[in-house]
Tab-separated table of C-alpha atoms and ligand atoms in Angstrom:
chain	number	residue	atom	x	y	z
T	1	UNK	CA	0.000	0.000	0.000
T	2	UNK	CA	1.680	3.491	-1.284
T	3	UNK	CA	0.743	6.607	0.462
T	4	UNK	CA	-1.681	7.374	-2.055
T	5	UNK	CA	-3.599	4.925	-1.676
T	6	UNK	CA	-3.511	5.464	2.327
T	7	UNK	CA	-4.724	9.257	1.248
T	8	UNK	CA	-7.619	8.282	-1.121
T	9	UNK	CA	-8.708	5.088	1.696
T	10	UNK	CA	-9.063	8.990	3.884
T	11	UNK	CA	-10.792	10.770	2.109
T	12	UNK	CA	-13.759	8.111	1.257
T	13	UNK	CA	-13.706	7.252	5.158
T	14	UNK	CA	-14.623	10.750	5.211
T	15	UNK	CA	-12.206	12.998	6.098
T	16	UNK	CA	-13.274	14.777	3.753
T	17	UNK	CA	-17.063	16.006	4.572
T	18	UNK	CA	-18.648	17.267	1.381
T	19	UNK	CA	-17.613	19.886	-0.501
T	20	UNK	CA	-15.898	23.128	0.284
T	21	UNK	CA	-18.368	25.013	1.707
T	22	UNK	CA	-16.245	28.738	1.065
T	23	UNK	CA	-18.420	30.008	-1.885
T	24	UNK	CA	-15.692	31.485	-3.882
T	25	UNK	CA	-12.581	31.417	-5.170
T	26	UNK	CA	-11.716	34.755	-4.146
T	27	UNK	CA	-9.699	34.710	-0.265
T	28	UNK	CA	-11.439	36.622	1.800
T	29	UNK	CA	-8.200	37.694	3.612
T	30	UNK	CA	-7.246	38.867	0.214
T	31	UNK	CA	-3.693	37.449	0.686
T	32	UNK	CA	-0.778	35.411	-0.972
T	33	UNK	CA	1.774	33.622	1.421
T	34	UNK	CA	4.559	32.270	-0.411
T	35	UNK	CA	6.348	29.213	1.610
T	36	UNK	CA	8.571	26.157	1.270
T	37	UNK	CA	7.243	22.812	0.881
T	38	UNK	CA	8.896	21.559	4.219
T	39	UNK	CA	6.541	19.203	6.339
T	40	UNK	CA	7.264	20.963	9.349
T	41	UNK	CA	5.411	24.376	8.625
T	42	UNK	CA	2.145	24.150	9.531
T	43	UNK	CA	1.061	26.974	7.470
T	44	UNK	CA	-2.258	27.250	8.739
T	45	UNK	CA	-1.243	27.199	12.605
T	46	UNK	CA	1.323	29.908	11.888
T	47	UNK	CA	-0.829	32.776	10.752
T	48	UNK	CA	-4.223	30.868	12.670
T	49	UNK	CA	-5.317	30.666	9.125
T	50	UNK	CA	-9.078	29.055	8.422
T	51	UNK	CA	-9.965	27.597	5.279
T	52	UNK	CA	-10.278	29.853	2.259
T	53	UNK	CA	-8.469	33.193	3.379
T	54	UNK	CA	-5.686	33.072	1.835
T	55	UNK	CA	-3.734	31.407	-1.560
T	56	UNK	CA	-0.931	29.749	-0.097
T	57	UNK	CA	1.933	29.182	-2.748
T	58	UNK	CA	4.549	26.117	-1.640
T	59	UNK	CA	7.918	25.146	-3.412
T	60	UNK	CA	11.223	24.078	-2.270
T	61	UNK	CA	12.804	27.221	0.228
T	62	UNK	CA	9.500	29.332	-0.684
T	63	UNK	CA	11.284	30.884	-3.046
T	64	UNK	CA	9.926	33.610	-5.463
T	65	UNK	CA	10.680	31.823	-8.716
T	66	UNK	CA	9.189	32.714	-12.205
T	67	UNK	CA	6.277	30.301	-11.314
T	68	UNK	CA	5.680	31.566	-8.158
T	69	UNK	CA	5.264	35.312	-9.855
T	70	UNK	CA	2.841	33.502	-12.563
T	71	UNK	CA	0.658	32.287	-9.583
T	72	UNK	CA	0.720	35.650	-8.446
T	73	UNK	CA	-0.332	37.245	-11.241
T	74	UNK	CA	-3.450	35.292	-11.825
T	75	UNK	CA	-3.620	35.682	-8.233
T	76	UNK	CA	-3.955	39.233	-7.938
T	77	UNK	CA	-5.125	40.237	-11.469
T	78	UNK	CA	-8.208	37.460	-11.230
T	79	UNK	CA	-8.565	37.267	-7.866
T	80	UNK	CA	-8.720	39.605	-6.134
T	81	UNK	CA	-5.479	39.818	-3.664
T	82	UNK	CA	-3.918	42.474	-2.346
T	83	UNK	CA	-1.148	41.868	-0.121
T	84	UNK	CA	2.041	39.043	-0.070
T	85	UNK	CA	3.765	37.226	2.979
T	86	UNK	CA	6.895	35.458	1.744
T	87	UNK	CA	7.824	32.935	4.596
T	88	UNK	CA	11.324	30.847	4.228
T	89	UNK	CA	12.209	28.701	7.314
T	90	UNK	CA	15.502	27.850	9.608
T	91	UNK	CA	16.931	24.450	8.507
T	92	UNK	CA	15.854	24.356	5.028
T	93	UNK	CA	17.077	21.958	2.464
T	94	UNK	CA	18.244	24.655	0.335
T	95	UNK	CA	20.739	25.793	2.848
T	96	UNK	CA	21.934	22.382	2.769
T	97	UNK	CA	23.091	21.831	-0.939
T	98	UNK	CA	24.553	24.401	-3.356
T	99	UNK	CA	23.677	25.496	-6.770
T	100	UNK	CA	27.252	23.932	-8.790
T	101	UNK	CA	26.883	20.684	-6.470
T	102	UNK	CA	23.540	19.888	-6.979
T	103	UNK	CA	23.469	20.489	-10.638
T	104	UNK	CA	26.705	18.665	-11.066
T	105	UNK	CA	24.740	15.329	-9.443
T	106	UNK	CA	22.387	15.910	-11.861
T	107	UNK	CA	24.361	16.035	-14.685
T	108	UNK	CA	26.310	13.312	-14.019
T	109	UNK	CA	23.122	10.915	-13.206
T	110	UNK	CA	21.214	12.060	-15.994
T	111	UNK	CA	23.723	13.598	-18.425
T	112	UNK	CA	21.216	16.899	-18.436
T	113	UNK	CA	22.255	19.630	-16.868
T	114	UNK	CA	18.730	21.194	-15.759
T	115	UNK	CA	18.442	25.036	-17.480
T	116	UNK	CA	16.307	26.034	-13.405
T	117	UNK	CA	18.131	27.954	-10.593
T	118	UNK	CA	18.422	25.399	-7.539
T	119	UNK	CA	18.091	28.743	-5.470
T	120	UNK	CA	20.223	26.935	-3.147
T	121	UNK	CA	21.003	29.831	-0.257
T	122	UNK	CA	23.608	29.647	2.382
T	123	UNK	CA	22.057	32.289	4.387
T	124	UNK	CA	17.613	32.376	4.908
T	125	UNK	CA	17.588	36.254	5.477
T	126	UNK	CA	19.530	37.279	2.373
T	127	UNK	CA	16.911	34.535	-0.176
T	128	UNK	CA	13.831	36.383	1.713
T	129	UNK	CA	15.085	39.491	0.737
T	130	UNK	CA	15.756	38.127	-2.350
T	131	UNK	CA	12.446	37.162	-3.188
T	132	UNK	CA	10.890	40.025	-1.760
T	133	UNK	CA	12.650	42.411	-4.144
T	134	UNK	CA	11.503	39.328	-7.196
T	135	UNK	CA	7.570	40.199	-6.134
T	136	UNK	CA	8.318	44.641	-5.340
T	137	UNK	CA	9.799	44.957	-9.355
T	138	UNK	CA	7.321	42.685	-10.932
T	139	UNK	CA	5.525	44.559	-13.217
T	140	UNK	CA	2.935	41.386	-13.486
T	141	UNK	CA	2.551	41.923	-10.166
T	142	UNK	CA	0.310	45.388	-9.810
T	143	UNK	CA	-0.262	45.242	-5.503
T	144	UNK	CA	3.178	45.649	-4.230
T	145	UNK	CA	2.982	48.307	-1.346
T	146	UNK	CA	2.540	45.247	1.471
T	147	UNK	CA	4.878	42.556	0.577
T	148	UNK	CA	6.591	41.145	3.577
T	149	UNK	CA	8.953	38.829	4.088
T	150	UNK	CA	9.667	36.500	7.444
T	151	UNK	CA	11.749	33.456	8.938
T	152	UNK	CA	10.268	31.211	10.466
T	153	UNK	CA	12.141	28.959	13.167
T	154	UNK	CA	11.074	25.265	12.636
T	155	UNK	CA	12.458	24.912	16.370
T	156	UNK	CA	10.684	27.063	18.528
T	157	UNK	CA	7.721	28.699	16.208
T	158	UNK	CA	9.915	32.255	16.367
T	159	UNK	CA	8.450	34.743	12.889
T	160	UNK	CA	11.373	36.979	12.620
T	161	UNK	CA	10.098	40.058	9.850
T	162	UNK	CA	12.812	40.492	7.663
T	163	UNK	CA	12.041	42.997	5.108
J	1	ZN	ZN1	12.629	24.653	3.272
């Protein structure tokens, strides 16, 4: 038995309850919180978040790639949001590896070298600010008077504002 199949036995012994019962697409915090896909942030418990307040955006570090400024276009220009967090994390993978290394493993495994950033960072502050600035000089990105970005310590639930 995979995990999938552990996650789709949950949902039809009804963890799921019907459908979402928020009425529209549009969150009614009318906010985008960009964060890293690490299991350890509870996203939700962080910012006491309830269900359909905010668009939460997740890739490895919580990083503000090309991608992530796609999602928020659409999510600002369609619907409706005004306002970004960007939250990276102590301890994250990405502090771990670096850019040469990791695409050197690839290359050698797969004999591609991949044409994406790693993002790889060796300090958390510096990539926030980083991807702060990404979101501020978007020009597909009209809101940008509250973007702010924060660190959040995976050890003791610390949200340090950065920027
Ligand atoms: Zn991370």
């Amino acid at each position: 038995m995979t995990a999938i199949d552990d996650l789709l036995h949950r949902h039809v012994t009804g963890v799921d309850l019907g459908a979402p019962e928020v009425p529209t697409p549009v969150p009614s915090l009318h906010l985008a919180v960009v964060t890293c896909m690490d299991a350890r942030i509870k996203v939700f418990d962080v910012f006491g978040l309830r269900h359909g307040e905010v668009h939460i955006l997740r890739n490895a570090g919580g990083v503000v790639t090309d991608d992530v400024i796609r999602s928020l276009a659409i999510s600002q220009r369609k619907l409706e949001t005004r306002e970004v967090i960007v939250m990276q994390h102590t301890s994250c993978g990405l502090s771990l590896i670096t850019e040469d290394e990791f695409k050197d493993e690839l290359e050698k495994e797969t004999k591609l070298r991949p044409p994406w950033a790693i993002e790889a960072f060796r300090e958390v502050k510096d990539s926030v600010r980083q991807s702060v600035e990404r979101v501020r000089r978007s020009p597909f990105v009209p809101h940008r008077d509250n973007v702010r970005g924060f660190v959040y310590d995976v050890h003791n639930a610390e949200l340090t504002e950065v920027i």
